[in-house]
Structures are given as C-alpha cells and as structure tokens.
Tab-separated table of C-alpha atoms in Angstrom:
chain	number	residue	atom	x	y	z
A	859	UNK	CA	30.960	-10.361	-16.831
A	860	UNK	CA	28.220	-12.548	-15.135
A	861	UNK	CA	28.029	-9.991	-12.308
A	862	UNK	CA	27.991	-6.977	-14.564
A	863	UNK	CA	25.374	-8.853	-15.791
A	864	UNK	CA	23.209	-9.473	-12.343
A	865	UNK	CA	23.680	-5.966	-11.412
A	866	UNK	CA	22.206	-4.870	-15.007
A	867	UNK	CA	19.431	-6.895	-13.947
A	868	UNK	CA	19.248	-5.656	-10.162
A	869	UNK	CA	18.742	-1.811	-11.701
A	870	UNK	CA	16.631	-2.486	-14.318
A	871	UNK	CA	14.281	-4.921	-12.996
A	872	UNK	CA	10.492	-3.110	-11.920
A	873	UNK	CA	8.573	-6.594	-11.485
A	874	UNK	CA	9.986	-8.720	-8.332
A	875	UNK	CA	8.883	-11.851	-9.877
A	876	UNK	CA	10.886	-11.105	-13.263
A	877	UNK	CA	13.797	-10.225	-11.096
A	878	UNK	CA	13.616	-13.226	-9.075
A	879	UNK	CA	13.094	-15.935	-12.103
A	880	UNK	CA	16.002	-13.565	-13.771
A	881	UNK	CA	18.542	-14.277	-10.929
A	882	UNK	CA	17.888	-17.703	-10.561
A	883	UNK	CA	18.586	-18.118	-14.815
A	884	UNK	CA	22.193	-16.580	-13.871
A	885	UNK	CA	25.168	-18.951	-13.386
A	886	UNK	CA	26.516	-18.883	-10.129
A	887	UNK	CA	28.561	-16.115	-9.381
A	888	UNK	CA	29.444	-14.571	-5.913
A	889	UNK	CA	27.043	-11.596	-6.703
A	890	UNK	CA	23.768	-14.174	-7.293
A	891	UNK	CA	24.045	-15.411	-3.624
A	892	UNK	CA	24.423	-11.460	-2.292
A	893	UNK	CA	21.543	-10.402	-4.913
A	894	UNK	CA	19.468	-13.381	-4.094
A	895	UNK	CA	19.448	-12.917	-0.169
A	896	UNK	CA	18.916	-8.411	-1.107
A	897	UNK	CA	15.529	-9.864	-2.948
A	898	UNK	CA	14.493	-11.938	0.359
A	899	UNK	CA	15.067	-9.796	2.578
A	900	UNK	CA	13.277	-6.900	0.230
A	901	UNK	CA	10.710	-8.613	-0.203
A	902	UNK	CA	10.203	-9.260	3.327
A	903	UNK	CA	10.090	-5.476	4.420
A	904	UNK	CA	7.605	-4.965	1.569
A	905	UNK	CA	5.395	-7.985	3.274
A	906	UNK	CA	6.122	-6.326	6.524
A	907	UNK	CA	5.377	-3.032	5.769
A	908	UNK	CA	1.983	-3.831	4.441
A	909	UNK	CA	1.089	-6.354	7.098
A	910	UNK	CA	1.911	-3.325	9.247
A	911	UNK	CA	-0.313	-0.935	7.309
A	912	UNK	CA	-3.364	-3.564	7.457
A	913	UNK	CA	-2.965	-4.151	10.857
A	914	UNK	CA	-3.376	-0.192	11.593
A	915	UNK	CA	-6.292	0.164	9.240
A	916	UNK	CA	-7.751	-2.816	11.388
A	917	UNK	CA	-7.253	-1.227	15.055
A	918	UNK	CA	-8.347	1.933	13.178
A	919	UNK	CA	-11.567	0.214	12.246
A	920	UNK	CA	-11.686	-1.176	15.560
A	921	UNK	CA	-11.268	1.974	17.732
A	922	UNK	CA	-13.699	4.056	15.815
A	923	UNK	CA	-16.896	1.628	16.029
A	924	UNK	CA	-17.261	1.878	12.890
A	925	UNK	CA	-19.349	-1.760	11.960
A	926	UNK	CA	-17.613	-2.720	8.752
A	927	UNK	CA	-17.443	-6.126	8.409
A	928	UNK	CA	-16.558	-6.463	4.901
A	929	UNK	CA	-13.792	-4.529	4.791
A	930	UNK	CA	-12.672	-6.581	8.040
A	931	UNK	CA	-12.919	-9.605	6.602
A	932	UNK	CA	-11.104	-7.969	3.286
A	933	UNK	CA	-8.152	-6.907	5.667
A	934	UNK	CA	-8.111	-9.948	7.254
A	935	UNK	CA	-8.204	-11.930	4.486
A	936	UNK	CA	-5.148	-9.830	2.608
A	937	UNK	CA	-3.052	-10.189	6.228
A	938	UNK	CA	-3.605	-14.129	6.300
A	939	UNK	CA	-2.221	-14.066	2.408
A	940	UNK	CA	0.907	-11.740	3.345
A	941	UNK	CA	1.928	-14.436	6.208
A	942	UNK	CA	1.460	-17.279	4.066
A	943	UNK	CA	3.405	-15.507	1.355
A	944	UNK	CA	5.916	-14.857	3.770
A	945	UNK	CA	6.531	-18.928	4.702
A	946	UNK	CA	6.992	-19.130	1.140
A	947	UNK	CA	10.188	-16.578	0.684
C-alpha cells in the first residue's frame, strides 16, 4: 500500500520541494529509498542543465564583446547559487 502510495505521489507531484518533504513523511518502504535517490539525481541534471545553459550564455557574452556587466555578474551570481545548491542535495 505504502508504495502505491509513493508512486501516487511520484506522478502527481509538480513542485520538487513538495515531492521531496512528501517522500520523506512516507514510512520506509523499499520504493522511498529508489524514489528518494530518482529525486537526487533529478534534481541534479536540472542543476546541471542550467549551470550548463549559464555557462553558454556567459562564453556567448564573452565571444561577442558585447560589455554587459550586469548581466555577467547576474549569470555569475545564479551559477555560484546552482553549485552551492548542489553541495546541499
């Protein structure tokens, strides 16, 4: 039942925070630890993939001369967040 539950929860979840504080109220079943290690390693694409996407906008920036330093220090600033955010998954 409890992982017909945690699967219910896996589909219909849209917010990863929701999904994460509604694994962690689940009693331990064998799904939890599978589910659990999906969300880290989910999340950790989706921190990739945008760390990836900032760092092209910056070497786009970069390679074009264009003298934007505000929206350097923006990217720069939302990359240093995404690898801190990533210590903490």
């Amino acid at each position: 039942m409890d992982q017909c539950k945690a699967m219910d929860i896996l589909m219909k979840s849209r917010n990863l925070a929701q999904l994460r504080h509604e694994l962690d109220c689940l009693p331990n079943t064998s799904l939890l630890s599978v589910a659990s290690k999906c969300l880290d390693h989910f999340t950790l694409a989706n921190y990739a993939g945008f760390i990836g996407n900032i760092n092209s906008l910056l070497k786009c920036i970069n390679t074009q001369g264009v003298r934007c330093e505000k929206i350097k220090a923006l990217l720069n600033y939302l990359l240093e967040i995404s690898v801190i955010e990533i210590g903490n998954v």
